[in-house]
Structure formats: structure tokens, C-alpha cells
Amino acid sequence: MGKSAAEKIESLRNSIRYHEHRYYVLDDPVISDAKFDKLMNRLKALEAEHPELVTPDSPTQRLVSLPKQGILWLPFQTVQHVRPMFSLDNAYSFEDLAAFDKRVRGILGRSEFTYVCEHKFDGASLSLLYEADRLVRGVTRGTGTEGEEVTRNVKSIPSIPQAIAPKKLEARGFPPSFEVRGEAILTHKAFDELNARQEKDGADRFANPRNAAAGALRTLDPTQSFAHRLDFCPYQLLVDGRMPFGTQSAVLGALEKLDFKVGKARGRKSPVSMDWRVCDSLERVKAYIKRLESKREKLPYEIDGVVVKVNEFAMQEELGFTAKAPRWAIAYKYPAHQESTVVTDIIVQVGRTGAITPVAVLRPVQLSGVTVRRSTLHNMDEIERLGLQIGDTVLIERAGEVIPHVVKVVKPGKQRRPFKIPERCPECNSKIHKADDEVAYRCVNAACPAKRKESLLHFASRHAMNIDGLGETIVDQLVDKGLVKDFADLYHLDADSVANLERMAEKSAQNLIDEIKESKSRGLVRLIYALGIRFVGERTGQLLAENFGSMKKLADASLEELTEVPEVGPKVATSIVDFFSEPANKAVLQRLEEAGLKMKEERKAPRDNSLAGQSFVFTGGLAHRSREEAGQLVVDRGGKVISTVSKKTDYVVVGTDPGSKYDKAKELGVPILDESGFEKLLRL
């Protein structure tokens, strides 16, 4: 007997919740975005057929829409906090921190306690109320005693559980009603994508992730909050206005087990970066702060310091509060990320694709402990948007990147002058070209030496092979001295050669060689992106790796095979074919493989090879299993699941309410299987 509609819906919801947790909380997805979208679309269709089965905690309810025109909506009602959301006092030096420690020990009159150190996220504080195991309200920090009710937008944040299984609560002694407090943030990647959309829509860029997160929470359209890809990082748990358990570390451990994005104590393997630590002395607190500062620029999100809290709640109660802040916690603040300076000139750089990028030459300024002299201006449209001219005073920001960007003009220069793109490339003197449908100007000379350096910098960048220490200064010297001509040459460098470069000591040279060696294990997805194929970004690299499984199969793929990959259109496919048809590129790939880089996507060995080489397309809903499960059965037997029907497709599996793929299969004469025929083919 087949599953009822209610059973199918609940099965889909559980599957979607599992994959949301893997993607948004653990940062460890096990299916592609396309497959996830198919699950969501199937659930939407079933709920549309059975509206009486829709529940408030269904994954589809994250994407609510605005009320109909004419209905009055009061989206931001004021709500009183059960317990004030205090701000924290700040420490700007280890001397300030020592003074805080001395005050704590003086009030307590003893030293038998510990501290918990946590990341100080640069976002917007939130309070979440759960009743009867379900999220019922989200409130901003506001004044600290009362905030704005933003439940509709909070429900669009994927890393916030809309419901928590009663069994999980019971197993940890939780009541069904409780409050979770934390920070809504944007990762650097989400922030960059948001600003790219802002530019595309002709809207102003956000100055920083904090402002963007706050704006997302207060938008009138919750679908926009979802588009911003907010994350939520909890730091406090309240039951009836009081803190359960005995310590802050126990609270963080409990929140993690309730599927919140918490991270883990340092020393334990964690798929996320927000590690926290229990410290039994001030010296260990300082060590944590120093260690985190050293890797701060590599974090996927913005932090502006470390929160230091007395771990034991009994002692927190004893320490109490001042009028504005708790006496048991302090925020150690890292140096500011924004400074103002003067644009003394604007020059151009040639990118790895030949794009001409304007760069602001700045009056040197200290920013986050680094002397900043330059900042990218992206393109001429950005210069026009900023209203920037040479001689202007600007605000610069360094948000997780080595090179900062210009936020805005704060004071026009008295003798300011406009910048114009040069007519010829500054590296090779070739004529600069601009296509009508592109923003960028380009050097058309394929042999331009500047592309070599920029290609290497892209190859070593954080989201590509992530070779720490291989920056602009080192790349310039490696290329200028003839030590590196392409990617593969990096893997033949030795510490002695690198140590002879300027500003390189023996230890730093060895560290760079170790980083290069470590990059060999980054995997196929990152390597595809690192190659710098035009139009192939991180997302496309992932899709290509999933669909072809190896660099060789990708290199041999035809234009038709490439366009069968979801989200890969003719323009991208042509660029990929052109790249792999170039003999020089093939030679470099061969040398990279010989150097030991991973050229295959690691996949689970198939259960058998009964479907080896055969491709399947699924359309419509299946009664006995989800399409994701059915697809995995194909993969387990050596087959491949694709999204587009063509003459080369071996089977189209048709369920209930099939779409246009069914019609396409009939038109092309592709074999069609119903669910029963599919099960027989699998011999289940």
C-alpha cells in the first residue's frame, strides 16, 4: 500500500530539514543545490494539493510573501524582553583585560573559576522564543529592554531551527518552552553576493556585513531576508528568564546538540570555524585572543573581537550587573577595520582574464595592524557610483580580505581630478577593448605577462587552493625571477629558492613550501575554480565536479554534455571547451597531476556496476521513495542522474504529475519507466 499524502509530506520535510542542517549549520552538504531545490519544489507541490496539511514549521514557510495590497501590516511591534539584553563593556588592550580580571577576582574573593572565550560576531543581536518545541517569535535587541518583533524574517534564516524534536529536548532535560539569544550575521561570501545583487539592481552597496544583517532583519519583505543568506550564531539560553545548567560551556554544548550553529570547543574536530574555549587562567585567555587574531582574516565571517565570560553561572549571579553591562563579561575588541585616507592616484592592473581594474593609490594608513597603500576600485561603474576623483578623502574598510575596498567619499579634494581608463595596456602596450555588453575593459593580448601573475594570485586565493603567504609581493618576485611561469611550477619550488627572495627568511620560506604541499589535497572542486576558466566560479566548479567526477572527463566533455549540467549555459560551456582545447593548458594539467594534486572527486564506491554508464532523468513525484533516494540508488549502481533530457539519455523515470521532461522524452523516443519499472530495473 502506498504512502498517504501526509506521510509523503512528512518524509520530504524530514529530508529537507536534514539537508538544511548539513548545509547551513555544518557547512557540509551531501547533495547538490539542484537536488535540494527538487525536494523543496516537490514539497511545495504536495502542500499546494493538500493545504490542510501545511504546518507553521514546514520548510516551505520560511519563504513567506508580503500581504496582499490594501491590507495594513504592522511588521515591527515592540516587545519587552523577559530579561534585559545587556551590552558589554569593552577592553582594547591586555591591560584593560587584566583590570577586568582583577575586578572579578576582587568581588568573588577567590580564584577557583574559569572563563569561556567566544567569537564576538559583528552582526545584529536576536532573541528567539520557542514554545511547544516550535519557534514562535523573533525579536531584535533594540534598546536592550525591548526590541522589534521580526518573526517573519527570522523564519527565513536557514540555520535557525523552526522546530526541535521533543525527543532531543527530553533527552537533555529541556522544557518545551525556552529562549535562545544570539547574533544574526552574514558570511563574507553572502555579503559579496548581496552587494553584487545590489549593484545589478542599481541599488547602493552595503558598507559592511553588520549593516546588511540589520537591514535584512528589518526588511518588509521576508523573501529578501532569505536572499541575504543570513546565519544565526547563538550564545545564550534561557528557561523562564534564567540560565539552565551550571556553566556557559554546558549551554553551548546543549545548543549544538539541538542543531544550532555553535561550533565546538577548541581541540575537537568541527565542521564550522566558530570555536570557543574554556580557559582556567588569564594567560590562556590572552593566548586564545592572539590565536584567533592570527587567523581572523581567514574566517568566513566578520568578527570584531572576543567575548570573555565567567563560565560558572553561580559566580555570574554573585558578580551581578552595573546599570549598563554585566560585571562577569567583557568584549576584547580588535583594532578597527575602517579608516579614512586620501586617494593620491588611480592606476590600472591587468587581471588574469585580461580585465583592466582601476586601483586607488592611497596615502599609507594603518588598518587592522597592516599598512594599507592600495585598494581595488573594481571597474569604472564603481568609480562613478562612488563619485570618486583623485585627491578625495575616502573611508576604507578591510572586511576579511587582505586588500580593503573603498566604502565612500567622505571629503572631495580641493584640487580633485577625474580618472580616465588608458587607451593601451600598461603591461604590454596593446590596445584596450570594451565589449558593449560588459562592464570591464580588457587587454586583448593573450601573451600579456600581467595575466600570469594575476592567474597565480587567483590560484592561491582563499576560495581556490588557499595557499597562505603566496601574496602579490612573492608572486611578483617568483615570476620576475623566472622561478614560476605557470601553476605547476609552484609545486617544484624548494625552500632554498624561496628563501632567497626579498623579505623572506628561512622559516617563512619553509612555511610557504608547506602551504603549497598542503594545497595538493584541496580537491577537484577547488582546483576547477582555481584554474581561472572564464565564467566558472565556485558554484559552477562544484556542479562540474559532481557531474563529471574527474578532470579528465571534464576536459573531454563536449559542448552538448556540458550544457546538460544544471546552470551551465552555452556561454559557460563554450568557455570551458576553449580552455581545455588549448595545448598549453593541457600540459599544465598533466604536470599538476604528476605533482600529486587531486584530479578526481572522491565518491563512495558503487554497490555494483549494473547501471554503469547509464544516465537517468527523474520527473514527477515517486510514491515509495523520494527522488533523492531514487537517484542515490542509481549512483550506487554506477549510473548517473542528470537534469536535462537528450537523445543520449538512457531512461526517464516518470512519477505523478510529470513535467515537460516527460513530453521531451516522448518526442525524442527516450525509454520511459514508471516507478514500478524503475524498481524492477534495480532488481529491488
XYZ file of C-alpha atoms in Angstrom:
684
model
C 0.000 0.000 0.000
C 1.393 3.404 -0.990
C 2.190 6.197 1.404
C -0.520 8.701 2.255
C -0.097 12.375 1.326
C 0.619 13.198 4.983
C 3.359 10.557 5.131
C 4.943 11.771 1.883
C 4.891 15.369 3.116
C 6.425 14.495 6.477
C 9.097 12.358 4.792
C 10.008 15.263 2.497
C 10.097 17.715 5.398
C 12.440 15.498 7.392
C 14.724 15.067 4.393
C 14.800 18.834 3.711
C 15.470 19.645 7.383
C 18.348 17.166 7.391
C 19.917 18.742 4.296
C 19.332 22.286 5.602
C 21.243 21.336 8.763
C 24.086 19.809 6.726
C 24.352 22.892 4.505
C 23.569 25.875 6.732
C 24.794 24.649 10.129
C 27.514 22.069 9.494
C 28.689 23.619 6.192
C 28.978 20.039 4.910
C 26.319 19.416 2.205
C 25.826 15.907 0.841
C 23.604 16.770 -2.157
C 23.769 19.482 -4.805
C 21.695 22.669 -4.672
C 19.747 21.431 -7.687
C 18.733 18.231 -5.883
C 17.781 20.207 -2.789
C 15.615 22.521 -4.904
C 13.848 19.491 -6.357
C 12.985 18.265 -2.858
C 11.641 21.695 -1.930
C 9.626 22.022 -5.134
C 8.058 18.592 -4.592
C 7.064 19.570 -1.050
C 5.572 22.843 -2.284
C 3.523 20.948 -4.881
C 2.200 18.420 -2.350
C 1.322 21.145 0.154
C -0.490 23.065 -2.584
C -2.562 19.938 -3.264
C -3.220 19.432 0.451
C -3.292 22.897 2.113
C -4.865 21.384 5.213
C -1.532 19.612 5.887
C 0.585 22.799 5.859
C 2.137 23.489 9.280
C 3.908 26.668 10.546
C 7.221 24.825 10.924
C 7.262 23.392 7.393
C 10.454 24.325 5.444
C 8.245 25.971 2.810
C 7.052 28.503 5.367
C 10.493 30.104 5.513
C 9.615 31.680 2.175
C 6.534 33.673 3.114
C 5.413 36.542 0.923
C 4.124 40.039 1.534
C 0.435 40.538 2.403
C -1.894 41.465 -0.425
C -2.077 45.087 -1.419
C -4.557 47.028 0.673
C -4.034 45.037 3.887
C -2.478 47.090 6.693
C 0.558 45.320 8.177
C 2.359 46.420 11.333
C 5.584 44.411 10.974
C 7.681 45.776 13.825
C 5.714 45.795 17.048
C 7.675 46.471 20.223
C 8.211 43.516 22.564
C 9.533 43.617 26.135
C 12.449 41.260 26.825
C 11.909 38.824 29.715
C 15.481 39.530 30.797
C 17.405 42.586 29.514
C 19.799 42.040 26.611
C 22.739 43.960 28.047
C 25.584 45.378 26.015
C 29.137 44.564 27.131
C 31.939 46.724 28.447
C 34.946 46.797 26.120
C 38.640 46.077 26.562
C 41.049 47.482 23.971
C 44.282 46.114 25.393
C 45.595 43.309 27.571
C 45.985 45.919 30.324
C 42.210 46.524 30.179
C 41.666 42.774 30.270
C 43.920 42.393 33.304
C 41.979 45.132 35.086
C 38.724 43.249 34.366
C 40.222 40.018 35.721
C 41.397 41.828 38.860
C 37.883 43.246 39.458
C 36.291 39.811 39.039
C 38.699 38.162 41.461
C 38.291 41.028 43.933
C 34.480 40.729 44.006
C 34.498 36.926 44.197
C 37.336 36.816 46.710
C 38.640 33.593 45.158
C 40.296 32.245 42.022
C 38.605 28.852 41.564
C 36.649 29.681 38.414
C 37.082 29.560 34.637
C 36.424 31.805 31.659
C 34.747 30.968 28.363
C 36.112 32.738 25.261
C 33.797 33.110 22.262
C 33.935 34.915 18.930
C 32.426 38.401 19.052
C 30.354 38.331 15.906
C 29.789 41.596 14.056
C 26.090 41.333 13.332
C 22.665 42.031 14.847
C 21.528 40.527 18.165
C 18.355 38.425 18.237
C 16.117 36.719 20.782
C 14.236 33.564 19.707
C 11.301 32.200 21.711
C 10.332 28.526 21.403
C 7.013 27.259 22.752
C 5.754 23.687 22.488
C 9.003 22.832 20.649
C 8.364 25.398 17.881
C 9.796 28.817 17.038
C 7.034 31.327 17.724
C 8.792 34.695 17.965
C 11.950 36.531 16.962
C 12.862 39.902 18.491
C 15.774 42.280 17.863
C 17.892 43.535 20.765
C 16.559 47.063 20.307
C 17.186 49.160 23.415
C 18.174 46.104 25.437
C 14.955 46.117 27.461
C 12.635 45.966 24.446
C 13.066 45.170 20.772
C 11.185 44.844 17.492
C 9.286 41.684 16.660
C 10.714 40.340 13.362
C 9.425 36.763 13.424
C 8.571 36.633 9.715
C 12.134 37.489 8.748
C 13.714 35.273 11.414
C 11.867 32.277 9.994
C 13.653 32.843 6.692
C 17.103 32.230 8.256
C 18.042 28.646 7.279
C 20.357 27.961 10.244
C 17.580 28.666 12.774
C 15.552 25.505 13.553
C 11.836 26.196 13.178
C 11.040 23.221 15.375
C 13.067 20.959 17.633
C 12.227 17.289 18.071
C 10.661 16.702 21.525
C 12.912 13.667 21.978
C 16.010 15.878 21.739
C 14.619 18.223 24.367
C 13.577 15.406 26.690
C 16.953 13.665 26.368
C 18.689 16.818 27.646
C 16.196 17.766 30.310
C 14.761 20.715 28.372
C 11.241 22.032 28.834
C 9.238 22.639 25.628
C 9.467 26.444 26.098
C 12.761 28.321 26.185
C 14.604 31.319 24.713
C 17.767 31.343 22.607
C 19.799 34.507 22.108
C 22.494 35.061 19.543
C 23.763 37.057 16.589
C 22.428 37.248 13.036
C 25.400 37.568 10.684
C 26.365 37.491 7.025
C 29.366 35.498 5.842
C 31.867 37.252 3.588
C 30.623 35.183 0.655
C 26.966 36.044 1.313
C 27.888 39.716 1.776
C 29.774 39.838 -1.528
C 26.874 38.126 -3.328
C 24.430 40.579 -1.753
C 26.416 43.605 -2.898
C 26.723 42.113 -6.371
C 22.918 41.888 -6.481
C 22.650 45.435 -5.151
C 24.854 46.676 -7.999
C 22.921 44.664 -10.578
C 19.653 46.166 -9.325
C 21.122 49.669 -9.336
C 20.920 49.916 -5.539
C 23.570 51.170 -3.105
C 26.149 48.723 -1.765
C 26.089 47.931 1.940
C 29.059 49.351 3.826
C 29.645 46.220 5.932
C 28.064 42.855 6.852
C 26.721 44.218 10.161
C 24.607 46.909 8.455
C 23.420 44.403 5.863
C 22.366 41.892 8.544
C 20.448 44.532 10.492
C 18.767 45.702 7.303
C 17.796 42.145 6.370
C 16.077 41.628 9.732
C 14.014 44.773 9.323
C 13.034 44.431 5.671
C 9.314 44.457 4.918
C 9.782 41.557 2.517
C 10.976 38.361 4.262
C 11.902 36.797 0.934
C 14.647 39.426 0.825
C 15.911 38.261 4.224
C 16.200 34.765 2.810
C 18.023 36.102 -0.235
C 20.568 37.753 2.062
C 21.524 34.288 3.360
C 21.722 35.306 6.993
C 23.270 32.965 9.555
C 22.471 32.731 13.263
C 25.119 32.053 15.917
C 23.676 31.519 19.423
C 25.427 32.402 22.675
C 22.775 32.265 25.416
C 19.940 30.009 26.565
C 17.162 30.989 28.989
C 14.377 28.977 30.618
C 11.783 31.111 32.416
C 14.241 34.005 32.204
C 17.013 32.057 33.937
C 20.070 30.236 32.659
C 19.815 26.437 32.898
C 22.738 24.095 33.582
C 25.639 25.245 35.674
C 28.026 26.770 33.138
C 28.157 28.670 29.866
C 30.194 25.850 28.303
C 27.366 23.400 29.107
C 24.871 25.763 27.444
C 26.967 25.964 24.267
C 27.262 22.172 24.170
C 23.487 21.803 24.617
C 22.705 24.317 21.868
C 24.962 22.427 19.479
C 23.070 19.201 20.191
C 19.791 20.991 19.475
C 21.093 21.630 15.922
C 22.079 25.278 16.369
C 25.225 26.583 14.671
C 27.509 26.851 17.672
C 30.836 25.274 16.819
C 32.828 23.239 19.265
C 35.369 23.699 21.981
C 38.893 24.043 20.624
C 40.649 20.710 20.357
C 37.628 18.889 18.930
C 37.125 18.479 15.207
C 34.442 20.863 13.978
C 32.985 21.494 10.502
C 32.487 25.163 11.368
C 35.048 27.746 12.415
C 33.395 29.384 15.442
C 35.447 27.509 18.024
C 35.163 28.518 21.675
C 37.352 27.650 24.605
C 37.239 27.215 28.379
C 40.284 28.905 29.957
C 41.454 28.400 33.528
C 43.691 31.493 33.612
C 44.055 34.975 32.185
C 47.168 33.866 30.294
C 45.153 31.242 28.434
C 42.518 33.839 27.623
C 45.251 36.013 26.085
C 46.609 33.034 24.149
C 43.131 32.382 22.678
C 42.759 36.051 21.702
C 46.158 36.054 19.974
C 45.483 32.777 18.155
C 42.098 33.945 16.911
C 43.528 37.276 15.743
C 46.172 35.434 13.715
C 43.510 33.552 11.756
C 40.865 36.275 11.808
C 41.310 37.176 8.141
C 40.714 33.541 7.134
C 37.387 33.231 8.939
C 34.338 33.016 6.653
C 32.595 35.784 8.602
C 33.403 39.083 10.303
C 34.348 39.264 13.984
C 35.487 42.384 15.819
C 36.828 40.761 18.963
C 36.472 38.060 21.625
C 33.813 37.854 24.338
C 35.260 36.709 27.676
C 32.713 35.404 30.226
C 32.942 33.877 33.658
C 31.907 30.296 32.937
C 30.103 29.395 36.164
C 26.554 30.815 36.407
C 26.545 30.851 40.212
C 29.505 33.200 40.096
C 27.864 35.294 37.358
C 24.924 35.823 39.733
C 27.331 36.791 42.504
C 29.094 39.321 40.247
C 25.836 40.857 39.021
C 25.431 43.876 36.749
C 26.193 47.555 36.518
C 23.496 49.868 35.138
C 24.552 49.033 31.569
C 26.561 45.801 31.464
C 27.283 42.532 33.290
C 30.304 42.506 35.592
C 31.032 38.898 34.594
C 31.762 39.529 30.888
C 33.819 41.830 28.710
C 34.390 42.229 24.968
C 38.031 42.383 23.902
C 37.960 44.490 20.725
C 40.425 44.059 17.878
C 41.691 47.175 16.068
C 39.125 48.954 13.912
C 38.589 47.812 10.325
C 37.728 51.267 8.922
C 39.962 54.295 8.438
C 39.941 57.400 6.260
C 42.747 58.389 3.907
C 43.430 60.270 0.663
C 43.414 58.819 -2.863
C 46.682 60.181 -4.270
C 46.336 58.477 -7.659
C 44.386 55.850 -9.602
C 46.298 53.294 -11.655
C 45.189 50.172 -13.518
C 46.055 46.479 -13.142
C 45.587 43.707 -15.679
C 43.646 40.725 -14.366
C 44.030 37.047 -15.173
C 41.309 37.292 -17.865
C 42.746 40.494 -19.287
C 40.280 42.701 -17.391
C 41.595 46.182 -16.646
C 40.911 47.023 -12.986
C 41.318 50.546 -11.597
C 43.194 50.640 -8.273
C 43.270 53.516 -5.800
C 46.757 54.519 -4.620
C 46.252 55.625 -1.026
C 48.152 57.787 1.394
C 49.536 54.987 3.656
C 47.277 54.263 6.637
C 47.282 51.648 9.416
C 44.269 49.341 9.275
C 43.950 46.201 11.454
C 47.678 46.246 12.105
C 48.563 46.449 8.407
C 49.827 49.425 6.402
C 47.385 49.876 3.535
C 48.580 51.625 0.391
C 46.157 50.412 -2.286
C 42.534 49.426 -2.735
C 40.708 47.948 -5.710
C 38.001 50.071 -7.316
C 36.588 47.139 -9.336
C 35.556 48.999 -12.520
C 34.616 52.387 -13.955
C 30.981 51.926 -12.914
C 32.110 51.654 -9.284
C 34.170 54.851 -9.583
C 31.130 56.645 -10.982
C 28.870 55.224 -8.264
C 31.238 56.479 -5.562
C 31.655 59.831 -7.291
C 35.377 59.366 -6.702
C 38.174 61.501 -8.111
C 41.917 61.646 -7.472
C 42.605 63.800 -4.386
C 39.422 62.816 -2.491
C 39.408 61.649 1.142
C 37.728 58.235 1.383
C 36.637 55.733 4.016
C 38.271 52.335 3.501
C 37.239 49.030 5.017
C 39.108 45.765 5.492
C 36.452 43.099 5.960
C 38.119 39.704 5.943
C 40.214 40.413 2.889
C 43.908 41.290 2.597
C 43.231 44.271 0.316
C 40.478 46.659 1.525
C 37.830 48.386 -0.526
C 36.621 51.978 -0.666
C 33.298 52.429 1.146
C 32.544 56.058 0.250
C 33.956 59.514 -0.385
C 33.945 61.474 2.880
C 35.500 64.720 1.607
C 36.096 65.864 -2.008
C 39.666 67.071 -2.623
C 40.304 70.769 -3.252
C 42.255 70.001 -6.438
C 40.487 66.759 -7.361
C 40.715 65.476 -10.899
C 38.773 62.719 -12.701
C 40.292 59.410 -13.749
C 40.164 58.042 -17.307
C 40.900 54.498 -18.461
C 44.106 54.479 -20.569
C 43.839 53.567 -24.243
C 46.652 50.997 -24.037
C 47.579 48.219 -21.614
C 50.241 49.379 -19.131
C 51.937 45.954 -19.264
C 52.218 45.216 -22.971
C 51.017 48.391 -24.725
C 48.234 46.532 -26.552
C 45.031 48.389 -27.305
C 42.398 48.165 -24.567
C 38.970 46.938 -25.664
C 35.485 47.140 -24.124
C 32.597 44.985 -25.303
C 29.178 46.638 -25.432
C 27.612 44.044 -23.101
C 30.391 44.143 -20.457
C 31.373 46.482 -17.651
C 35.072 45.601 -17.798
C 37.716 46.933 -20.172
C 40.153 44.239 -21.376
C 43.623 43.734 -22.773
C 43.236 41.559 -25.873
C 46.867 40.375 -25.937
C 46.865 36.703 -24.891
C 50.605 36.859 -24.118
C 50.323 39.772 -21.707
C 52.716 38.953 -18.835
C 50.445 40.581 -16.234
C 47.898 37.802 -16.642
C 50.434 35.291 -15.395
C 50.775 36.994 -12.032
C 47.064 37.543 -11.557
C 46.323 33.928 -12.526
C 48.751 32.729 -9.861
C 47.190 35.017 -7.253
C 43.744 33.658 -8.116
C 45.057 30.083 -7.991
C 46.408 30.707 -4.470
C 43.373 32.665 -3.204
C 41.296 31.647 -0.189
C 38.381 30.049 -2.069
C 40.668 28.369 -4.613
C 43.805 26.467 -3.438
C 44.126 28.641 -0.302
C 47.926 28.923 -0.268
C 48.544 31.242 2.673
C 51.559 33.510 2.209
C 51.537 33.469 -1.586
C 50.641 37.124 -1.986
C 51.333 39.808 -4.551
C 54.893 40.604 -3.423
C 56.015 36.967 -3.528
C 54.253 36.215 -6.827
C 55.886 39.268 -8.433
C 59.331 38.012 -7.444
C 58.670 34.388 -8.420
C 57.553 35.463 -11.898
C 60.139 38.218 -12.375
C 62.996 35.876 -11.416
C 61.712 33.163 -13.756
C 61.046 30.687 -10.942
C 57.344 30.289 -11.771
C 55.715 30.510 -15.192
C 52.520 28.559 -14.509
C 50.574 26.827 -11.715
C 52.555 23.603 -11.908
C 55.866 25.388 -11.287
C 54.670 26.182 -7.763
C 54.897 22.503 -6.853
C 58.540 22.296 -7.916
C 59.733 25.148 -5.719
C 62.080 24.434 -2.820
C 62.649 26.314 0.430
C 66.174 27.419 -0.533
C 64.999 29.171 -3.707
C 62.122 30.882 -1.903
C 64.382 31.964 0.993
C 66.488 33.962 -1.493
C 63.540 36.226 -2.279
C 63.306 39.661 -0.675
C 61.536 39.819 2.705
C 61.679 36.023 3.033
C 63.510 34.305 5.884
C 64.273 30.598 6.105
C 61.287 29.879 8.355
C 58.773 31.833 6.267
C 60.097 30.172 3.106
C 59.545 26.729 4.612
C 56.058 27.756 5.753
C 55.187 28.733 2.180
C 56.502 25.428 0.804
C 54.420 23.580 3.416
C 51.315 25.565 2.404
C 51.897 24.684 -1.265
C 52.273 20.996 -0.413
C 49.131 21.075 1.711
C 47.151 22.583 -1.181
C 47.571 19.342 -3.140
C 44.728 17.840 -1.127
C 42.194 20.658 -1.700
C 40.116 18.535 -4.092
C 38.641 18.725 -7.574
C 36.031 21.443 -6.883
C 38.614 23.979 -5.730
C 41.060 23.020 -8.472
C 38.480 23.617 -11.205
C 37.752 27.063 -9.766
C 41.467 27.785 -9.266
C 42.225 27.281 -12.972
C 40.560 30.603 -13.688
C 38.333 29.436 -16.549
C 36.267 32.432 -17.558
C 32.693 32.373 -16.167
C 33.487 29.360 -13.935
C 33.013 30.400 -10.322
C 32.892 28.346 -7.142
C 29.309 27.180 -7.668
C 29.904 26.136 -11.278
C 33.100 24.346 -10.229
C 31.100 22.301 -7.734
C 28.474 21.352 -10.332
C 31.137 20.344 -12.853
C 32.936 18.189 -10.282
C 29.699 16.491 -9.247
C 28.626 15.760 -12.814
C 31.941 14.634 -14.330
C 33.833 13.322 -11.308
C 37.319 13.872 -12.746
C 39.371 16.499 -14.537
C 39.909 14.144 -17.483
C 36.174 13.624 -18.048
C 35.585 17.347 -17.756
C 38.396 18.097 -20.216
C 36.971 15.577 -22.720
C 33.362 16.784 -22.357
C 31.590 18.062 -25.453
C 29.610 21.265 -25.670
C 26.391 19.248 -25.548
C 27.478 17.285 -22.465
C 28.450 20.467 -20.654
C 25.134 22.194 -21.325
C 23.360 19.205 -19.755
C 24.874 20.240 -16.425
C 22.402 22.318 -14.371
C 23.134 26.064 -14.506
C 25.727 25.681 -17.289
C 24.604 27.572 -20.385
C 26.157 27.817 -23.856
C 28.391 30.786 -22.935
C 29.943 28.974 -19.954
C 30.196 25.693 -21.841
C 31.999 27.360 -24.745
C 34.488 28.956 -22.355
C 35.220 25.549 -20.785
C 35.716 23.852 -24.160
C 38.022 26.656 -25.301
C 40.105 26.348 -22.134
C 40.652 22.599 -22.429
C 41.307 22.761 -26.175
C 44.401 24.896 -25.520
C 47.504 22.605 -25.601
C 49.376 24.750 -23.065
C 46.554 24.322 -20.561
C 46.531 20.547 -21.074
C 50.264 20.447 -20.448
C 49.896 22.341 -17.170
C 47.119 20.000 -16.022
C 49.296 16.997 -16.797
C 52.095 18.447 -14.679
C 49.684 19.247 -11.851
C 48.525 15.650 -11.838
C 52.124 14.427 -11.805
C 52.762 16.744 -8.847
C 50.086 14.881 -6.875
C 47.061 17.196 -7.000
C 43.675 15.511 -6.693
C 42.115 15.267 -10.136
C 39.110 13.152 -9.134
C 36.110 13.782 -6.940
C 36.152 11.305 -4.089
C 32.990 9.260 -4.298
C 31.637 6.279 -2.470
C 32.332 3.085 -4.398
C 29.193 1.868 -6.216
C 27.364 -1.109 -4.758
C 27.639 -2.768 -8.144
C 28.072 -1.733 -11.781
C 24.699 -2.880 -13.093
C 23.885 0.648 -14.319
C 27.415 1.715 -15.228
C 27.468 4.362 -17.962
C 23.687 4.801 -17.966
C 22.032 8.178 -17.367
C 18.664 8.806 -15.706
C 16.325 11.790 -15.567
C 13.554 11.910 -12.932
C 10.311 13.872 -13.331
C 7.233 13.885 -11.125
C 6.802 12.524 -7.599
C 7.563 8.930 -6.597
C 5.269 7.052 -4.201
C 7.702 4.735 -2.413
C 10.775 6.897 -2.009
C 11.970 10.434 -2.555
C 13.630 11.312 -5.859
C 16.828 11.967 -3.946
C 16.775 8.394 -2.591
C 15.972 7.014 -6.044
C 18.830 8.977 -7.564
C 21.232 7.675 -4.940
C 20.214 4.098 -5.821
C 21.220 4.848 -9.419
C 24.570 6.296 -8.346
C 25.161 3.322 -6.010
C 24.933 1.068 -9.069
C 27.348 3.094 -11.172
C 24.764 5.192 -13.026
C 24.409 8.961 -13.338
C 21.488 11.291 -12.589
C 21.190 14.272 -14.938
C 18.649 17.085 -15.162
C 18.178 17.528 -18.917
C 16.615 15.078 -21.389
C 18.533 14.499 -24.626
C 18.933 11.723 -27.200
C 21.811 10.378 -25.112
C 19.628 9.941 -22.006
C 19.125 6.233 -21.266
C 15.955 6.434 -19.142
C 13.396 8.967 -17.990
C 11.685 7.840 -14.765
C 8.154 9.261 -14.569
C 6.193 9.694 -11.331
C 2.970 11.516 -10.558
C 2.428 14.925 -12.174
C 5.420 14.743 -14.549
C 6.635 17.936 -16.167
C 7.932 18.905 -19.594
C 10.753 16.347 -19.369
C 8.166 13.609 -19.917
C 6.997 15.304 -23.130
C 10.613 15.779 -24.246
C 11.346 12.069 -23.650
C 8.351 11.042 -25.793
C 9.391 13.465 -28.518
C 12.968 12.095 -28.637
C 11.983 8.455 -28.189
C 13.903 8.065 -24.920
C 12.883 4.947 -22.921
C 10.338 5.861 -20.221
C 9.927 3.963 -16.944
C 7.157 4.286 -14.402
C 8.055 3.729 -10.745
C 7.320 0.011 -10.932
C 9.538 -0.381 -13.995
C 12.312 1.565 -12.278
C 12.134 -0.725 -9.221
C 12.320 -3.802 -11.465
C 15.333 -2.373 -13.288
C 17.083 -2.014 -9.946
C 16.081 -5.592 -9.084
C 14.666 -4.433 -5.725
